[in-house]
PDB file of C-alpha atoms and ligand atoms in Angstrom:
ATOM      1  CA  MET A   1      84.327  60.901 123.091  1.00 91.00           C
ATOM      2  CA  ASN A   2      83.793  61.069 126.843  1.00 97.00           C
ATOM      3  CA  ASN A   3      81.300  63.315 128.623  1.00 98.00           C
ATOM      4  CA  SER A   4      83.889  65.921 129.610  1.00 98.00           C
ATOM      5  CA  GLN A   5      85.062  66.264 126.009  1.00 98.00           C
ATOM      6  CA  LEU A   6      81.479  66.637 124.789  1.00 98.00           C
ATOM      7  CA  ILE A   7      80.847  69.310 127.429  1.00 98.00           C
ATOM      8  CA  GLU A   8      83.940  71.223 126.253  1.00 98.00           C
ATOM      9  CA  ILE A   9      82.506  71.211 122.738  1.00 98.00           C
ATOM     10  CA  ALA A  10      79.122  72.481 124.001  1.00 99.00           C
ATOM     11  CA  LEU A  11      80.857  75.275 125.927  1.00 98.00           C
ATOM     12  CA  GLN A  12      82.684  76.318 122.758  1.00 98.00           C
ATOM     13  CA  ALA A  13      79.420  76.248 120.786  1.00 98.00           C
ATOM     14  CA  ARG A  14      77.844  78.461 123.438  1.00 98.00           C
ATOM     15  CA  GLU A  15      80.324  81.191 122.526  1.00 98.00           C
ATOM     16  CA  LYS A  16      78.574  81.447 119.136  1.00 98.00           C
ATOM     17  CA  ALA A  17      75.166  82.171 120.716  1.00 98.00           C
ATOM     18  CA  TYR A  18      73.264  85.090 119.204  1.00 98.00           C
ATOM     19  CA  CYS A  19      71.245  86.306 122.193  1.00 98.00           C
ATOM     20  CA  PRO A  20      71.055  90.143 122.187  1.00 98.00           C
ATOM     21  CA  TYR A  21      67.526  90.131 123.655  1.00 98.00           C
ATOM     22  CA  SER A  22      67.807  87.731 126.578  1.00 98.00           C
ATOM     23  CA  GLY A  23      71.535  87.871 127.239  1.00 98.00           C
ATOM     24  CA  PHE A  24      71.194  84.141 127.981  1.00 98.00           C
ATOM     25  CA  ALA A  25      73.680  82.072 125.949  1.00 98.00           C
ATOM     26  CA  VAL A  26      73.127  78.352 125.369  1.00 98.00           C
ATOM     27  CA  GLY A  27      75.349  75.765 123.703  1.00 99.00           C
ATOM     28  CA  ALA A  28      74.698  72.173 122.752  1.00 99.00           C
ATOM     29  CA  ALA A  29      76.750  69.230 121.495  1.00 99.00           C
ATOM     30  CA  LEU A  30      74.904  66.268 119.985  1.00 99.00           C
ATOM     31  CA  LEU A  31      76.725  62.926 119.702  1.00 98.00           C
ATOM     32  CA  CYS A  32      75.560  60.686 116.852  1.00 98.00           C
ATOM     33  CA  GLY A  33      75.780  56.899 116.715  1.00 98.00           C
ATOM     34  CA  ASP A  34      78.566  57.100 114.122  1.00 98.00           C
ATOM     35  CA  GLY A  35      80.703  59.195 116.499  1.00 98.00           C
ATOM     36  CA  SER A  36      80.129  62.517 114.768  1.00 98.00           C
ATOM     37  CA  VAL A  37      79.194  65.575 116.829  1.00 98.00           C
ATOM     38  CA  TYR A  38      76.865  68.399 115.805  1.00 99.00           C
ATOM     39  CA  THR A  39      76.917  71.649 117.735  1.00 99.00           C
ATOM     40  CA  GLY A  40      74.253  74.277 118.256  1.00 99.00           C
ATOM     41  CA  CYS A  41      73.673  77.650 119.884  1.00 99.00           C
ATOM     42  CA  ASN A  42      70.570  79.695 120.480  1.00 98.00           C
ATOM     43  CA  ILE A  43      69.751  82.167 117.732  1.00 98.00           C
ATOM     44  CA  GLU A  44      67.370  84.926 118.771  1.00 98.00           C
ATOM     45  CA  ASN A  45      65.242  87.255 116.695  1.00 98.00           C
ATOM     46  CA  SER A  46      63.785  90.719 117.214  1.00 98.00           C
ATOM     47  CA  ALA A  47      60.316  89.221 116.602  1.00 98.00           C
ATOM     48  CA  PHE A  48      61.066  86.776 119.474  1.00 97.00           C
ATOM     49  CA  SER A  49      59.047  83.745 118.306  1.00 97.00           C
ATOM     50  CA  PRO A  50      61.457  82.825 115.474  1.00 98.00           C
ATOM     51  CA  THR A  51      64.148  82.251 118.097  1.00 98.00           C
ATOM     52  CA  ASN A  52      65.747  78.817 117.890  1.00 98.00           C
ATOM     53  CA  CYS A  53      67.173  77.037 120.916  1.00 98.00           C
ATOM     54  CA  ALA A  54      70.666  75.571 120.956  1.00 98.00           C
ATOM     55  CA  GLU A  55      69.403  71.986 121.147  1.00 98.00           C
ATOM     56  CA  ARG A  56      67.147  72.347 118.128  1.00 98.00           C
ATOM     57  CA  THR A  57      69.910  74.045 116.173  1.00 98.00           C
ATOM     58  CA  ALA A  58      72.098  70.992 116.804  1.00 99.00           C
ATOM     59  CA  PHE A  59      69.338  68.515 115.920  1.00 98.00           C
ATOM     60  CA  PHE A  60      68.304  70.351 112.770  1.00 98.00           C
ATOM     61  CA  LYS A  61      71.897  70.615 111.588  1.00 98.00           C
ATOM     62  CA  ALA A  62      72.378  66.876 112.142  1.00 98.00           C
ATOM     63  CA  VAL A  63      69.090  65.740 110.575  1.00 98.00           C
ATOM     64  CA  SER A  64      69.655  68.028 107.600  1.00 98.00           C
ATOM     65  CA  GLU A  65      72.985  66.260 107.056  1.00 98.00           C
ATOM     66  CA  GLY A  66      71.281  62.850 107.035  1.00 98.00           C
ATOM     67  CA  LYS A  67      71.865  61.792 110.653  1.00 98.00           C
ATOM     68  CA  ARG A  68      69.074  59.911 112.430  1.00 98.00           C
ATOM     69  CA  ASP A  69      70.894  57.920 115.108  1.00 98.00           C
ATOM     70  CA  PHE A  70      71.620  59.884 118.277  1.00 98.00           C
ATOM     71  CA  VAL A  71      73.325  58.850 121.528  1.00 98.00           C
ATOM     72  CA  LYS A  72      73.410  61.878 123.810  1.00 98.00           C
ATOM     73  CA  ILE A  73      73.306  65.659 123.949  1.00 99.00           C
ATOM     74  CA  VAL A  74      75.042  68.132 126.260  1.00 98.00           C
ATOM     75  CA  VAL A  75      73.339  71.434 127.091  1.00 98.00           C
ATOM     76  CA  VAL A  76      75.079  74.382 128.784  1.00 98.00           C
ATOM     77  CA  GLY A  77      73.562  77.788 129.387  1.00 98.00           C
ATOM     78  CA  GLY A  78      73.459  80.939 131.438  1.00 98.00           C
ATOM     79  CA  ASN A  79      74.219  84.651 131.470  1.00 98.00           C
ATOM     80  CA  ALA A  80      76.253  85.371 128.335  1.00 98.00           C
ATOM     81  CA  GLU A  81      78.754  87.451 130.308  1.00 98.00           C
ATOM     82  CA  LYS A  82      79.686  84.572 132.607  1.00 98.00           C
ATOM     83  CA  SER A  83      80.462  80.888 132.675  1.00 97.00           C
ATOM     84  CA  PRO A  84      77.380  78.749 133.395  1.00 98.00           C
ATOM     85  CA  GLU A  85      76.437  78.999 137.070  1.00 98.00           C
ATOM     86  CA  ASN A  86      73.392  76.721 136.937  1.00 98.00           C
ATOM     87  CA  TYR A  87      72.244  73.696 134.979  1.00 98.00           C
ATOM     88  CA  CYS A  88      70.137  74.549 131.923  1.00 98.00           C
ATOM     89  CA  PRO A  89      67.503  71.866 131.308  1.00 98.00           C
ATOM     90  CA  PRO A  90      66.093  71.761 127.773  1.00 98.00           C
ATOM     91  CA  CYS A  91      62.791  73.525 127.152  1.00 98.00           C
ATOM     92  CA  GLY A  92      59.622  71.568 126.397  1.00 98.00           C
ATOM     93  CA  VAL A  93      59.752  72.230 122.666  1.00 98.00           C
ATOM     94  CA  CYS A  94      63.309  70.885 122.452  1.00 98.00           C
ATOM     95  CA  ARG A  95      62.301  67.801 124.469  1.00 98.00           C
ATOM     96  CA  GLN A  96      59.559  67.136 121.919  1.00 97.00           C
ATOM     97  CA  VAL A  97      62.040  67.490 119.047  1.00 98.00           C
ATOM     98  CA  MET A  98      64.332  65.002 120.793  1.00 98.00           C
ATOM     99  CA  LYS A  99      61.352  62.674 121.140  1.00 97.00           C
ATOM    100  CA  GLU A 100      60.865  62.695 117.373  1.00 96.00           C
ATOM    101  CA  PHE A 101      64.279  61.182 116.747  1.00 97.00           C
ATOM    102  CA  CYS A 102      65.387  59.524 119.992  1.00 97.00           C
ATOM    103  CA  GLY A 103      64.336  56.655 122.198  1.00 96.00           C
ATOM    104  CA  ALA A 104      63.573  56.592 125.909  1.00 96.00           C
ATOM    105  CA  ASP A 105      67.222  55.995 126.818  1.00 97.00           C
ATOM    106  CA  PHE A 106      68.608  58.979 124.901  1.00 98.00           C
ATOM    107  CA  GLU A 107      70.913  60.719 127.380  1.00 98.00           C
ATOM    108  CA  VAL A 108      70.574  64.428 128.156  1.00 98.00           C
ATOM    109  CA  ILE A 109      73.513  65.916 130.038  1.00 98.00           C
ATOM    110  CA  ILE A 110      73.138  69.339 131.636  1.00 98.00           C
ATOM    111  CA  ALA A 111      76.462  70.807 132.690  1.00 98.00           C
ATOM    112  CA  LYS A 112      78.131  73.731 134.369  1.00 98.00           C
ATOM    113  CA  THR A 113      81.720  72.673 133.702  1.00 98.00           C
ATOM    114  CA  PRO A 114      83.383  69.600 132.150  1.00 98.00           C
ATOM    115  CA  ASP A 115      83.469  68.049 135.623  1.00 98.00           C
ATOM    116  CA  ASP A 116      80.126  69.217 136.997  1.00 98.00           C
ATOM    117  CA  TYR A 117      77.139  67.734 135.234  1.00 98.00           C
ATOM    118  CA  LYS A 118      73.925  65.754 135.640  1.00 98.00           C
ATOM    119  CA  SER A 119      72.689  63.049 133.316  1.00 98.00           C
ATOM    120  CA  MET A 120      69.050  62.211 132.623  1.00 98.00           C
ATOM    121  CA  THR A 121      67.164  60.150 130.084  1.00 98.00           C
ATOM    122  CA  LEU A 122      64.638  61.536 127.657  1.00 98.00           C
ATOM    123  CA  ALA A 123      61.999  59.333 129.310  1.00 97.00           C
ATOM    124  CA  GLU A 124      62.664  61.111 132.614  1.00 98.00           C
ATOM    125  CA  LEU A 125      62.453  64.534 130.977  1.00 98.00           C
ATOM    126  CA  LEU A 126      59.354  63.833 128.888  1.00 97.00           C
ATOM    127  CA  PRO A 127      57.187  61.096 130.398  1.00 95.00           C
ATOM    128  CA  ALA A 128      53.829  60.161 128.849  1.00 91.00           C
ATOM    129  CA  SER A 129      54.801  62.079 125.729  1.00 91.00           C
ATOM    130  CA  PHE A 130      53.095  62.418 122.393  1.00 90.00           C
ATOM    131  CA  ASP A 131      54.835  60.267 119.838  1.00 85.00           C
ATOM    132  CA  LYS A 132      54.770  59.657 116.096  1.00 81.00           C
ATOM    133  CA  ARG A 133      53.191  56.255 116.799  1.00 78.00           C
ATOM    134  CA  GLU A 134      50.032  58.164 117.729  1.00 81.00           C
ATOM    135  CA  VAL A 135      49.850  59.978 114.382  1.00 85.00           C
TER     136      VAL A 135
HETATM  137  N1  LIG B   1      67.141  78.486 125.240  1.00 78.80           N
HETATM  138  C1  LIG B   1      67.826  77.467 124.636  1.00 78.80           C
HETATM  139  O1  LIG B   1      68.630  77.695 123.726  1.00 78.80           O
HETATM  140  N2  LIG B   1      67.601  76.200 125.058  1.00 78.80           N
HETATM  141  C2  LIG B   1      66.725  75.872 126.064  1.00 78.80           C
HETATM  142  O2  LIG B   1      66.441  74.698 126.253  1.00 78.80           O
HETATM  143  C3  LIG B   1      66.168  76.929 126.906  1.00 78.80           C
HETATM  144  C4  LIG B   1      66.166  78.291 126.296  1.00 78.80           C
HETATM  145  C5  LIG B   1      67.371  79.865 124.784  1.00 78.80           C
HETATM  146  C6  LIG B   1      66.194  80.499 124.097  1.00 78.80           C
HETATM  147  C7  LIG B   1      66.469  81.971 124.320  1.00 78.80           C
HETATM  148  O3  LIG B   1      67.334  82.430 123.299  1.00 78.80           O
HETATM  149  C8  LIG B   1      67.212  82.019 125.643  1.00 78.80           C
HETATM  150  O4  LIG B   1      67.663  80.698 125.891  1.00 78.80           O
HETATM  151  C9  LIG B   1      66.365  82.491 126.817  1.00 78.80           C
HETATM  152  O5  LIG B   1      65.205  81.755 126.909  1.00 78.80           O
END
């Protein structure tokens, strides 16, 4: 599974986004250590706060299926009527969820197309973070 293939999967997942309120569609593809891939999309709600981001959808699907070992995630997002025109960095809540299950070197790829992407580590995205070791 190379990065371009994982981005293609995230772009397909984005097509499932339920985003009637924002019109902003997000897709995610989460690669596990065993090679399996879990997808996610954002799922909005008329009460707004129950909305779930694409990244958390992917993580919660994977964890609920027993997965705990994660390698990287791709995130793609933008106006639902168009292909992604900008990179879509994960929100702070999703970064914290990643932190629960992933180490500093977990790779977060934000992409526009299968050939146009940036890669960052979770440590870069969430420095000095709260961690379960503190609890
Ligand atoms: N969204 C995500 O799915 N992931 C992010 O990291 C940023 C925001 C969703 C939430 C909401 O449905 C829409 O994008 C606009 O904020």
